[in-house]
Amino acid sequence: MNKRAAGTARGISAAVPAALFAALAGTALHRHGILVAGVDVPSGAVAALLLLGSVQLWLGAAFRSIVPAAACGLLCYALTGWWSTLENGKRLVIADAAGNIWIFGIAVVTLAMLAWCRRYRPAQG
């Protein structure tokens, strides 16, 4: 196994527990809100997305590649998508404002972090 493939494998193996953490913590966090003038603002969903973005940024910087950040985003999206399709009473993510911000925000944050983490790649030369 060459050095580049070993680095990619290490990055993906680090991305799996990081994605599990981000998905679990973000799902637990996304339901929190703040009342502002009688309106419930889903600040927990925003905080969950910031958590996911910071985990992806850490993965991209630590492994100098976009692959671990992409793997983290895909796994986090798959897990939260699965948790949103469970039967009633077991569903962890419901289709309200906070749930939609959390689910669809994962894709937006992942794309943004992939664009940002491109700058950490080593120079080709």
CSV table of N, CA, C and O in Angstrom, one decimal:
chain,number,residue,atom,x,y,z
A,1,MET,N,0.9,-1.2,0.0
A,1,MET,CA,0.0,0.0,0.0
A,1,MET,C,0.9,1.2,0.0
A,1,MET,O,1.8,1.4,0.8
A,2,ASN,N,0.7,2.1,-0.9
A,2,ASN,CA,1.5,3.3,-1.0
A,2,ASN,C,1.1,4.3,0.1
A,2,ASN,O,0.1,4.2,0.7
A,3,LYS,N,1.9,5.3,0.2
A,3,LYS,CA,1.8,6.3,1.3
A,3,LYS,C,0.5,7.1,1.2
A,3,LYS,O,-0.2,7.4,2.2
A,4,ARG,N,0.1,7.5,0.0
A,4,ARG,CA,-1.1,8.2,-0.3
A,4,ARG,C,-2.4,7.4,0.1
A,4,ARG,O,-3.3,7.9,0.7
A,5,ALA,N,-2.4,6.2,-0.3
A,5,ALA,CA,-3.5,5.3,-0.1
A,5,ALA,C,-3.7,5.0,1.4
A,5,ALA,O,-4.8,5.0,2.0
A,6,ALA,N,-2.5,4.9,2.1
A,6,ALA,CA,-2.6,4.7,3.6
A,6,ALA,C,-3.1,5.9,4.3
A,6,ALA,O,-3.9,5.8,5.2
A,7,GLY,N,-2.7,7.1,3.8
A,7,GLY,CA,-3.2,8.3,4.4
A,7,GLY,C,-4.7,8.5,4.2
A,7,GLY,O,-5.5,8.9,5.1
A,8,THR,N,-5.2,8.1,3.0
A,8,THR,CA,-6.6,8.1,2.7
A,8,THR,C,-7.4,7.2,3.6
A,8,THR,O,-8.5,7.5,4.1
A,9,ALA,N,-6.9,6.0,3.8
A,9,ALA,CA,-7.5,5.0,4.6
A,9,ALA,C,-7.6,5.5,6.1
A,9,ALA,O,-8.6,5.3,6.8
A,10,ARG,N,-6.5,6.1,6.5
A,10,ARG,CA,-6.5,6.6,7.9
A,10,ARG,C,-7.5,7.7,8.0
A,10,ARG,O,-8.1,7.9,9.1
A,11,GLY,N,-7.6,8.6,7.0
A,11,GLY,CA,-8.5,9.7,7.1
A,11,GLY,C,-10.0,9.2,7.1
A,11,GLY,O,-10.8,9.7,7.9
A,12,ILE,N,-10.3,8.2,6.3
A,12,ILE,CA,-11.6,7.7,6.3
A,12,ILE,C,-11.9,6.9,7.7
A,12,ILE,O,-13.0,7.1,8.2
A,13,SER,N,-10.9,6.2,8.2
A,13,SER,CA,-11.2,5.5,9.5
A,13,SER,C,-11.3,6.5,10.6
A,13,SER,O,-12.0,6.2,11.6
A,14,ALA,N,-10.8,7.7,10.5
A,14,ALA,CA,-11.0,8.8,11.5
A,14,ALA,C,-12.3,9.5,11.3
A,14,ALA,O,-12.9,10.0,12.2
A,15,ALA,N,-12.8,9.5,10.0
A,15,ALA,CA,-14.0,10.2,9.7
A,15,ALA,C,-15.2,9.4,10.2
A,15,ALA,O,-16.3,10.1,10.5
A,16,VAL,N,-15.2,8.1,10.3
A,16,VAL,CA,-16.3,7.3,10.7
A,16,VAL,C,-16.7,7.7,12.1
A,16,VAL,O,-17.9,8.0,12.4
A,17,PRO,N,-15.8,7.6,13.1
A,17,PRO,CA,-16.3,7.9,14.5
A,17,PRO,C,-16.6,9.4,14.6
A,17,PRO,O,-17.5,9.8,15.4
A,18,ALA,N,-15.9,10.3,13.8
A,18,ALA,CA,-16.2,11.7,13.9
A,18,ALA,C,-17.6,11.9,13.3
A,18,ALA,O,-18.4,12.8,13.9
A,19,ALA,N,-18.0,11.2,12.3
A,19,ALA,CA,-19.4,11.4,11.7
A,19,ALA,C,-20.4,10.9,12.7
A,19,ALA,O,-21.5,11.5,12.8
A,20,LEU,N,-20.1,9.8,13.4
A,20,LEU,CA,-21.1,9.2,14.4
A,20,LEU,C,-21.3,10.2,15.5
A,20,LEU,O,-22.4,10.5,15.9
A,21,PHE,N,-20.2,10.8,15.9
A,21,PHE,CA,-20.3,11.9,17.0
A,21,PHE,C,-21.1,13.1,16.5
A,21,PHE,O,-22.0,13.5,17.2
A,22,ALA,N,-20.7,13.6,15.3
A,22,ALA,CA,-21.4,14.8,14.8
A,22,ALA,C,-22.9,14.5,14.6
A,22,ALA,O,-23.8,15.3,14.9
A,23,ALA,N,-23.3,13.3,14.1
A,23,ALA,CA,-24.6,12.9,13.9
A,23,ALA,C,-25.4,12.8,15.2
A,23,ALA,O,-26.5,13.3,15.3
A,24,LEU,N,-24.8,12.1,16.1
A,24,LEU,CA,-25.5,11.9,17.4
A,24,LEU,C,-25.6,13.2,18.2
A,24,LEU,O,-26.7,13.6,18.7
A,25,ALA,N,-24.5,14.0,18.3
A,25,ALA,CA,-24.6,15.2,19.0
A,25,ALA,C,-25.4,16.3,18.3
A,25,ALA,O,-26.2,17.0,18.9
A,26,GLY,N,-25.4,16.3,17.0
A,26,GLY,CA,-26.2,17.3,16.2
A,26,GLY,C,-27.6,17.0,16.3
A,26,GLY,O,-28.5,17.9,16.4
A,27,THR,N,-28.0,15.7,16.3
A,27,THR,CA,-29.4,15.3,16.4
A,27,THR,C,-29.9,15.6,17.8
A,27,THR,O,-31.1,16.1,17.9
A,28,ALA,N,-29.1,15.4,18.8
A,28,ALA,CA,-29.5,15.8,20.1
A,28,ALA,C,-29.7,17.3,20.3
A,28,ALA,O,-30.5,17.8,21.0
A,29,LEU,N,-28.8,18.0,19.6
A,29,LEU,CA,-28.7,19.5,19.8
A,29,LEU,C,-29.8,20.2,18.9
A,29,LEU,O,-30.2,21.3,19.3
A,30,HIS,N,-30.2,19.7,17.8
A,30,HIS,CA,-30.9,20.4,16.8
A,30,HIS,C,-32.3,20.9,17.3
A,30,HIS,O,-32.9,21.8,16.8
A,31,ARG,N,-32.9,20.2,18.3
A,31,ARG,CA,-34.2,20.5,18.7
A,31,ARG,C,-34.3,21.8,19.7
A,31,ARG,O,-35.3,22.3,20.0
A,32,HIS,N,-33.1,22.2,20.2
A,32,HIS,CA,-33.1,23.4,21.1
A,32,HIS,C,-33.4,24.6,20.3
A,32,HIS,O,-33.0,24.8,19.2
A,33,GLY,N,-34.0,25.5,21.0
A,33,GLY,CA,-34.4,26.8,20.4
A,33,GLY,C,-34.4,27.9,21.4
A,33,GLY,O,-34.4,27.7,22.6
A,34,ILE,N,-34.5,29.1,20.9
A,34,ILE,CA,-34.5,30.3,21.7
A,34,ILE,C,-35.8,31.1,21.4
A,34,ILE,O,-36.1,31.3,20.2
A,35,LEU,N,-36.5,31.6,22.4
A,35,LEU,CA,-37.7,32.4,22.1
A,35,LEU,C,-37.3,33.8,21.9
A,35,LEU,O,-36.7,34.4,22.8
A,36,VAL,N,-37.6,34.4,20.8
A,36,VAL,CA,-37.3,35.8,20.5
A,36,VAL,C,-38.6,36.4,20.0
A,36,VAL,O,-39.1,36.1,19.0
A,37,ALA,N,-39.1,37.3,20.9
A,37,ALA,CA,-40.4,38.0,20.6
A,37,ALA,C,-41.5,37.0,20.3
A,37,ALA,O,-42.3,37.2,19.4
A,38,GLY,N,-41.5,35.9,21.1
A,38,GLY,CA,-42.6,34.9,21.0
A,38,GLY,C,-42.4,34.0,19.8
A,38,GLY,O,-43.3,33.1,19.6
A,39,VAL,N,-41.3,34.0,19.1
A,39,VAL,CA,-41.0,33.1,18.0
A,39,VAL,C,-39.9,32.2,18.4
A,39,VAL,O,-38.8,32.7,18.9
A,40,ASP,N,-40.1,30.9,18.2
A,40,ASP,CA,-39.0,29.9,18.5
A,40,ASP,C,-38.0,29.9,17.4
A,40,ASP,O,-38.3,29.4,16.3
A,41,VAL,N,-36.8,30.4,17.7
A,41,VAL,CA,-35.7,30.4,16.7
A,41,VAL,C,-34.9,29.1,16.9
A,41,VAL,O,-34.4,28.9,18.0
A,42,PRO,N,-34.7,28.3,15.8
A,42,PRO,CA,-34.0,27.0,16.0
A,42,PRO,C,-32.5,27.2,16.1
A,42,PRO,O,-31.8,26.8,15.2
A,43,SER,N,-32.1,27.7,17.2
A,43,SER,CA,-30.6,28.0,17.3
A,43,SER,C,-29.9,26.7,17.5
A,43,SER,O,-28.7,26.6,17.2
A,44,GLY,N,-30.5,25.6,18.0
A,44,GLY,CA,-29.8,24.3,18.2
A,44,GLY,C,-29.4,23.7,16.8
A,44,GLY,O,-28.4,23.1,16.7
A,45,ALA,N,-30.3,23.9,15.8
A,45,ALA,CA,-29.9,23.4,14.5
A,45,ALA,C,-28.7,24.1,13.9
A,45,ALA,O,-27.8,23.5,13.3
A,46,VAL,N,-28.6,25.4,14.1
A,46,VAL,CA,-27.5,26.2,13.7
A,46,VAL,C,-26.2,25.7,14.4
A,46,VAL,O,-25.2,25.6,13.9
A,47,ALA,N,-26.4,25.5,15.8
A,47,ALA,CA,-25.2,25.0,16.5
A,47,ALA,C,-24.8,23.7,16.1
A,47,ALA,O,-23.6,23.4,16.1
A,48,ALA,N,-25.8,22.8,15.8
A,48,ALA,CA,-25.4,21.5,15.3
A,48,ALA,C,-24.7,21.5,14.0
A,48,ALA,O,-23.7,20.8,13.7
A,49,LEU,N,-25.1,22.4,13.1
A,49,LEU,CA,-24.3,22.6,11.8
A,49,LEU,C,-22.9,23.2,12.0
A,49,LEU,O,-22.0,22.8,11.3
A,50,LEU,N,-22.8,24.1,13.0
A,50,LEU,CA,-21.5,24.6,13.3
A,50,LEU,C,-20.6,23.5,13.8
A,50,LEU,O,-19.4,23.4,13.5
A,51,LEU,N,-21.1,22.6,14.6
A,51,LEU,CA,-20.4,21.4,15.2
A,51,LEU,C,-19.9,20.5,14.0
A,51,LEU,O,-18.8,20.2,13.9
A,52,LEU,N,-20.8,20.2,13.1
A,52,LEU,CA,-20.5,19.4,11.9
A,52,LEU,C,-19.4,20.1,11.1
A,52,LEU,O,-18.4,19.4,10.7
A,53,GLY,N,-19.6,21.4,10.9
A,53,GLY,CA,-18.6,22.1,10.1
A,53,GLY,C,-17.2,22.1,10.7
A,53,GLY,O,-16.2,21.9,10.1
A,54,SER,N,-17.2,22.2,12.0
A,54,SER,CA,-15.9,22.2,12.7
A,54,SER,C,-15.2,20.8,12.7
A,54,SER,O,-14.0,20.7,12.5
A,55,VAL,N,-16.0,19.8,12.8
A,55,VAL,CA,-15.5,18.4,12.7
A,55,VAL,C,-14.9,18.2,11.3
A,55,VAL,O,-13.8,17.7,11.1
A,56,GLN,N,-15.7,18.6,10.3
A,56,GLN,CA,-15.2,18.4,8.9
A,56,GLN,C,-13.9,19.3,8.6
A,56,GLN,O,-13.0,18.8,8.0
A,57,LEU,N,-13.9,20.5,9.2
A,57,LEU,CA,-12.7,21.3,9.0
A,57,LEU,C,-11.5,20.7,9.7
A,57,LEU,O,-10.4,20.7,9.1
A,58,TRP,N,-11.7,20.1,10.9
A,58,TRP,CA,-10.6,19.5,11.6
A,58,TRP,C,-10.1,18.3,10.8
A,58,TRP,O,-8.9,18.1,10.6
A,59,LEU,N,-11.0,17.5,10.2
A,59,LEU,CA,-10.6,16.3,9.4
A,59,LEU,C,-9.9,16.7,8.2
A,59,LEU,O,-8.8,16.1,7.8
A,60,GLY,N,-10.4,17.8,7.5
A,60,GLY,CA,-9.7,18.3,6.3
A,60,GLY,C,-8.3,18.8,6.6
A,60,GLY,O,-7.3,18.6,5.8
A,61,ALA,N,-8.1,19.5,7.7
A,61,ALA,CA,-6.8,20.1,8.0
A,61,ALA,C,-5.9,19.0,8.5
A,61,ALA,O,-4.7,19.0,8.2
A,62,ALA,N,-6.4,18.1,9.3
A,62,ALA,CA,-5.5,17.1,9.9
A,62,ALA,C,-5.0,16.1,8.9
A,62,ALA,O,-3.8,15.7,9.0
A,63,PHE,N,-5.8,15.8,7.9
A,63,PHE,CA,-5.4,14.8,6.9
A,63,PHE,C,-5.0,15.4,5.6
A,63,PHE,O,-4.7,14.7,4.6
A,64,ARG,N,-5.1,16.7,5.5
A,64,ARG,CA,-4.7,17.5,4.3
A,64,ARG,C,-5.4,16.9,3.0
A,64,ARG,O,-4.8,16.8,2.0
A,65,SER,N,-6.7,16.6,3.2
A,65,SER,CA,-7.5,16.0,2.1
A,65,SER,C,-8.9,16.3,2.3
A,65,SER,O,-9.4,16.5,3.4
A,66,ILE,N,-9.7,16.3,1.2
A,66,ILE,CA,-11.1,16.5,1.3
A,66,ILE,C,-11.9,15.2,1.5
A,66,ILE,O,-13.0,15.2,1.8
A,67,VAL,N,-11.2,14.1,1.3
A,67,VAL,CA,-11.8,12.8,1.4
A,67,VAL,C,-12.4,12.5,2.8
A,67,VAL,O,-13.6,12.1,2.9
A,68,PRO,N,-11.7,12.7,3.9
A,68,PRO,CA,-12.3,12.5,5.2
A,68,PRO,C,-13.4,13.4,5.5
A,68,PRO,O,-14.4,13.0,6.1
A,69,ALA,N,-13.3,14.7,5.1
A,69,ALA,CA,-14.5,15.6,5.3
A,69,ALA,C,-15.7,15.2,4.5
A,69,ALA,O,-16.8,15.2,5.0
A,70,ALA,N,-15.5,14.7,3.3
A,70,ALA,CA,-16.6,14.2,2.5
A,70,ALA,C,-17.2,12.9,3.1
A,70,ALA,O,-18.4,12.8,3.1
A,71,ALA,N,-16.4,12.0,3.5
A,71,ALA,CA,-16.9,10.8,4.2
A,71,ALA,C,-17.7,11.1,5.4
A,71,ALA,O,-18.7,10.5,5.7
A,72,CYS,N,-17.2,12.1,6.2
A,72,CYS,CA,-17.9,12.5,7.4
A,72,CYS,C,-19.3,13.1,7.1
A,72,CYS,O,-20.3,12.7,7.7
A,73,GLY,N,-19.3,13.9,6.1
A,73,GLY,CA,-20.6,14.5,5.7
A,73,GLY,C,-21.6,13.5,5.1
A,73,GLY,O,-22.8,13.6,5.4
A,74,LEU,N,-21.1,12.6,4.3
A,74,LEU,CA,-22.0,11.6,3.7
A,74,LEU,C,-22.5,10.7,4.8
A,74,LEU,O,-23.7,10.4,4.8
A,75,LEU,N,-21.7,10.2,5.7
A,75,LEU,CA,-22.1,9.3,6.8
A,75,LEU,C,-23.1,10.1,7.7
A,75,LEU,O,-24.1,9.5,8.1
A,76,CYS,N,-22.8,11.3,8.1
A,76,CYS,CA,-23.7,12.1,8.9
A,76,CYS,C,-25.0,12.3,8.3
A,76,CYS,O,-26.1,12.1,8.9
A,77,TYR,N,-25.0,12.6,7.0
A,77,TYR,CA,-26.3,12.8,6.2
A,77,TYR,C,-27.1,11.5,6.2
A,77,TYR,O,-28.3,11.5,6.3
A,78,ALA,N,-26.4,10.4,5.9
A,78,ALA,CA,-27.1,9.1,5.9
A,78,ALA,C,-27.7,8.7,7.2
A,78,ALA,O,-28.8,8.2,7.3
A,79,LEU,N,-26.9,8.9,8.3
A,79,LEU,CA,-27.4,8.5,9.6
A,79,LEU,C,-28.6,9.4,10.0
A,79,LEU,O,-29.7,8.9,10.4
A,80,THR,N,-28.6,10.7,9.8
A,80,THR,CA,-29.7,11.5,10.2
A,80,THR,C,-30.9,11.3,9.2
A,80,THR,O,-32.0,11.4,9.7
A,81,GLY,N,-30.6,11.0,8.0
A,81,GLY,CA,-31.7,10.6,7.1
A,81,GLY,C,-32.4,9.4,7.5
A,81,GLY,O,-33.6,9.3,7.5
A,82,TRP,N,-31.6,8.4,7.9
A,82,TRP,CA,-32.2,7.2,8.4
A,82,TRP,C,-33.0,7.4,9.7
A,82,TRP,O,-34.1,6.9,9.9
A,83,TRP,N,-32.5,8.2,10.6
A,83,TRP,CA,-33.2,8.5,11.9
A,83,TRP,C,-34.5,9.3,11.6
A,83,TRP,O,-35.4,9.3,12.4
A,84,SER,N,-34.5,10.0,10.5
A,84,SER,CA,-35.8,10.8,10.2
A,84,SER,C,-36.8,9.9,9.5
A,84,SER,O,-38.0,10.4,9.4
A,85,THR,N,-36.5,8.7,9.1
A,85,THR,CA,-37.5,7.8,8.5
A,85,THR,C,-38.0,6.7,9.4
A,85,THR,O,-38.7,5.8,8.9
A,86,LEU,N,-37.6,6.7,10.6
A,86,LEU,CA,-38.0,5.7,11.5
A,86,LEU,C,-39.5,5.8,11.8
A,86,LEU,O,-40.1,6.9,11.5
A,87,GLU,N,-40.2,4.8,12.3
A,87,GLU,CA,-41.6,4.9,12.6
A,87,GLU,C,-41.9,5.9,13.7
A,87,GLU,O,-41.0,6.3,14.4
A,88,ASN,N,-43.2,6.3,13.7
A,88,ASN,CA,-43.6,7.3,14.7
A,88,ASN,C,-43.3,6.7,16.1
A,88,ASN,O,-43.5,5.6,16.4
A,89,GLY,N,-42.8,7.6,17.0
A,89,GLY,CA,-42.5,7.3,18.3
A,89,GLY,C,-41.0,6.9,18.5
A,89,GLY,O,-40.5,6.9,19.6
A,90,LYS,N,-40.4,6.6,17.4
A,90,LYS,CA,-38.9,6.3,17.4
A,90,LYS,C,-38.1,7.3,16.5
A,90,LYS,O,-36.9,7.2,16.5
A,91,ARG,N,-38.8,8.1,15.8
A,91,ARG,CA,-38.2,9.1,14.9
A,91,ARG,C,-37.4,10.1,15.8
A,91,ARG,O,-37.9,10.7,16.7
A,92,LEU,N,-36.1,10.3,15.4
A,92,LEU,CA,-35.3,11.3,16.1
A,92,LEU,C,-35.3,12.7,15.5
A,92,LEU,O,-35.0,13.7,16.1
A,93,VAL,N,-35.5,12.7,14.2
A,93,VAL,CA,-35.6,14.0,13.4
A,93,VAL,C,-36.9,14.1,12.7
A,93,VAL,O,-37.3,13.2,11.9
A,94,ILE,N,-37.7,15.1,13.1
A,94,ILE,CA,-39.0,15.3,12.5
A,94,ILE,C,-39.0,16.4,11.5
A,94,ILE,O,-38.1,17.2,11.5
A,95,ALA,N,-40.0,16.4,10.6
A,95,ALA,CA,-40.0,17.4,9.5
A,95,ALA,C,-40.6,18.7,9.9
A,95,ALA,O,-41.7,19.1,9.5
A,96,ASP,N,-39.9,19.4,10.8
A,96,ASP,CA,-40.3,20.8,11.2
A,96,ASP,C,-39.2,21.7,10.8
A,96,ASP,O,-38.2,21.3,10.1
A,97,ALA,N,-39.2,22.9,11.2
A,97,ALA,CA,-38.2,23.9,10.8
A,97,ALA,C,-36.8,23.4,11.3
A,97,ALA,O,-35.8,23.4,10.5
A,98,ALA,N,-36.7,23.1,12.5
A,98,ALA,CA,-35.4,22.7,13.1
A,98,ALA,C,-34.9,21.4,12.4
A,98,ALA,O,-33.7,21.3,12.1
A,99,GLY,N,-35.8,20.4,12.2
A,99,GLY,CA,-35.4,19.2,11.5
A,99,GLY,C,-34.9,19.4,10.1
A,99,GLY,O,-33.9,18.8,9.6
A,100,ASN,N,-35.7,20.3,9.3
A,100,ASN,CA,-35.3,20.6,8.0
A,100,ASN,C,-34.0,21.3,7.9
A,100,ASN,O,-33.2,21.1,7.0
A,101,ILE,N,-33.8,22.3,8.8
A,101,ILE,CA,-32.5,23.0,8.8
A,101,ILE,C,-31.4,22.0,9.1
A,101,ILE,O,-30.3,22.1,8.4
A,102,TRP,N,-31.5,21.1,10.0
A,102,TRP,CA,-30.5,20.2,10.3
A,102,TRP,C,-30.2,19.2,9.2
A,102,TRP,O,-29.1,19.0,8.8
A,103,ILE,N,-31.3,18.6,8.6
A,103,ILE,CA,-31.1,17.6,7.5
A,103,ILE,C,-30.5,18.3,6.3
A,103,ILE,O,-29.5,17.8,5.8
A,104,PHE,N,-31.1,19.3,5.8
A,104,PHE,CA,-30.7,19.9,4.5
A,104,PHE,C,-29.4,20.8,4.7
A,104,PHE,O,-28.6,21.0,3.8
A,105,GLY,N,-29.2,21.3,6.0
A,105,GLY,CA,-28.0,22.0,6.3
A,105,GLY,C,-26.8,21.2,6.2
A,105,GLY,O,-25.7,21.7,6.0
A,106,ILE,N,-26.9,19.9,6.5
A,106,ILE,CA,-25.8,19.0,6.5
A,106,ILE,C,-25.2,19.0,5.1
A,106,ILE,O,-23.9,19.1,4.9
A,107,ALA,N,-26.0,19.0,4.0
A,107,ALA,CA,-25.5,19.0,2.7
A,107,ALA,C,-24.8,20.3,2.3
A,107,ALA,O,-23.8,20.3,1.7
A,108,VAL,N,-25.4,21.4,2.8
A,108,VAL,CA,-24.9,22.7,2.5
A,108,VAL,C,-23.5,22.9,3.2
A,108,VAL,O,-22.5,23.3,2.6
A,109,VAL,N,-23.5,22.5,4.5
A,109,VAL,CA,-22.2,22.6,5.2
A,109,VAL,C,-21.2,21.7,4.7
A,109,VAL,O,-20.0,22.1,4.6
A,110,THR,N,-21.5,20.5,4.3
A,110,THR,CA,-20.5,19.6,3.7
A,110,THR,C,-19.9,20.2,2.4
A,110,THR,O,-18.7,20.2,2.2
A,111,LEU,N,-20.8,20.7,1.5
A,111,LEU,CA,-20.2,21.3,0.3
A,111,LEU,C,-19.4,22.5,0.6
A,111,LEU,O,-18.3,22.7,0.0
A,112,ALA,N,-19.8,23.3,1.6
A,112,ALA,CA,-18.9,24.5,1.9
A,112,ALA,C,-17.6,24.1,2.5
A,112,ALA,O,-16.5,24.6,2.2
A,113,MET,N,-17.6,23.0,3.4
A,113,MET,CA,-16.3,22.6,4.0
A,113,MET,C,-15.5,21.9,2.9
A,113,MET,O,-14.2,22.0,3.0
A,114,LEU,N,-16.1,21.2,2.0
A,114,LEU,CA,-15.2,20.6,0.9
A,114,LEU,C,-14.6,21.7,0.1
A,114,LEU,O,-13.4,21.6,-0.3
A,115,ALA,N,-15.3,22.8,-0.2
A,115,ALA,CA,-14.7,23.9,-0.9
A,115,ALA,C,-13.6,24.5,-0.1
A,115,ALA,O,-12.5,24.9,-0.6
A,116,TRP,N,-13.8,24.7,1.2
A,116,TRP,CA,-12.8,25.3,2.0
A,116,TRP,C,-11.6,24.4,2.2
A,116,TRP,O,-10.4,24.8,2.2
A,117,CYS,N,-11.8,23.1,2.4
A,117,CYS,CA,-10.7,22.1,2.7
A,117,CYS,C,-9.8,21.9,1.5
A,117,CYS,O,-8.8,21.3,1.6
A,118,ARG,N,-10.3,22.3,0.3
A,118,ARG,CA,-9.4,22.1,-0.9
A,118,ARG,C,-8.1,22.9,-0.7
A,118,ARG,O,-7.1,22.5,-1.3
A,119,ARG,N,-8.1,23.9,0.1
A,119,ARG,CA,-6.9,24.7,0.2
A,119,ARG,C,-5.8,24.0,1.1
A,119,ARG,O,-4.7,24.4,1.1
A,120,TYR,N,-6.2,22.9,1.8
A,120,TYR,CA,-5.2,22.2,2.6
A,120,TYR,C,-4.5,21.1,1.8
A,120,TYR,O,-3.6,20.5,2.4
A,121,ARG,N,-4.9,20.9,0.6
A,121,ARG,CA,-4.2,19.8,-0.2
A,121,ARG,C,-2.7,20.2,-0.4
A,121,ARG,O,-2.4,21.4,-0.6
A,122,PRO,N,-1.8,19.3,-0.3
A,122,PRO,CA,-0.4,19.6,-0.6
A,122,PRO,C,-0.2,20.0,-2.1
A,122,PRO,O,-1.0,19.6,-2.9
A,123,ALA,N,0.8,20.9,-2.3
A,123,ALA,CA,1.0,21.4,-3.6
A,123,ALA,C,1.5,20.2,-4.5
A,123,ALA,O,2.3,19.4,-4.1
A,124,GLN,N,0.9,20.2,-5.7
A,124,GLN,CA,1.3,19.1,-6.7
A,124,GLN,C,2.6,19.7,-7.4
A,124,GLN,O,2.6,20.8,-7.9
A,125,GLY,N,3.6,18.8,-7.5
A,125,GLY,CA,4.8,19.4,-8.1
A,125,GLY,C,5.7,18.4,-8.4
A,125,GLY,O,6.2,17.6,-8.8
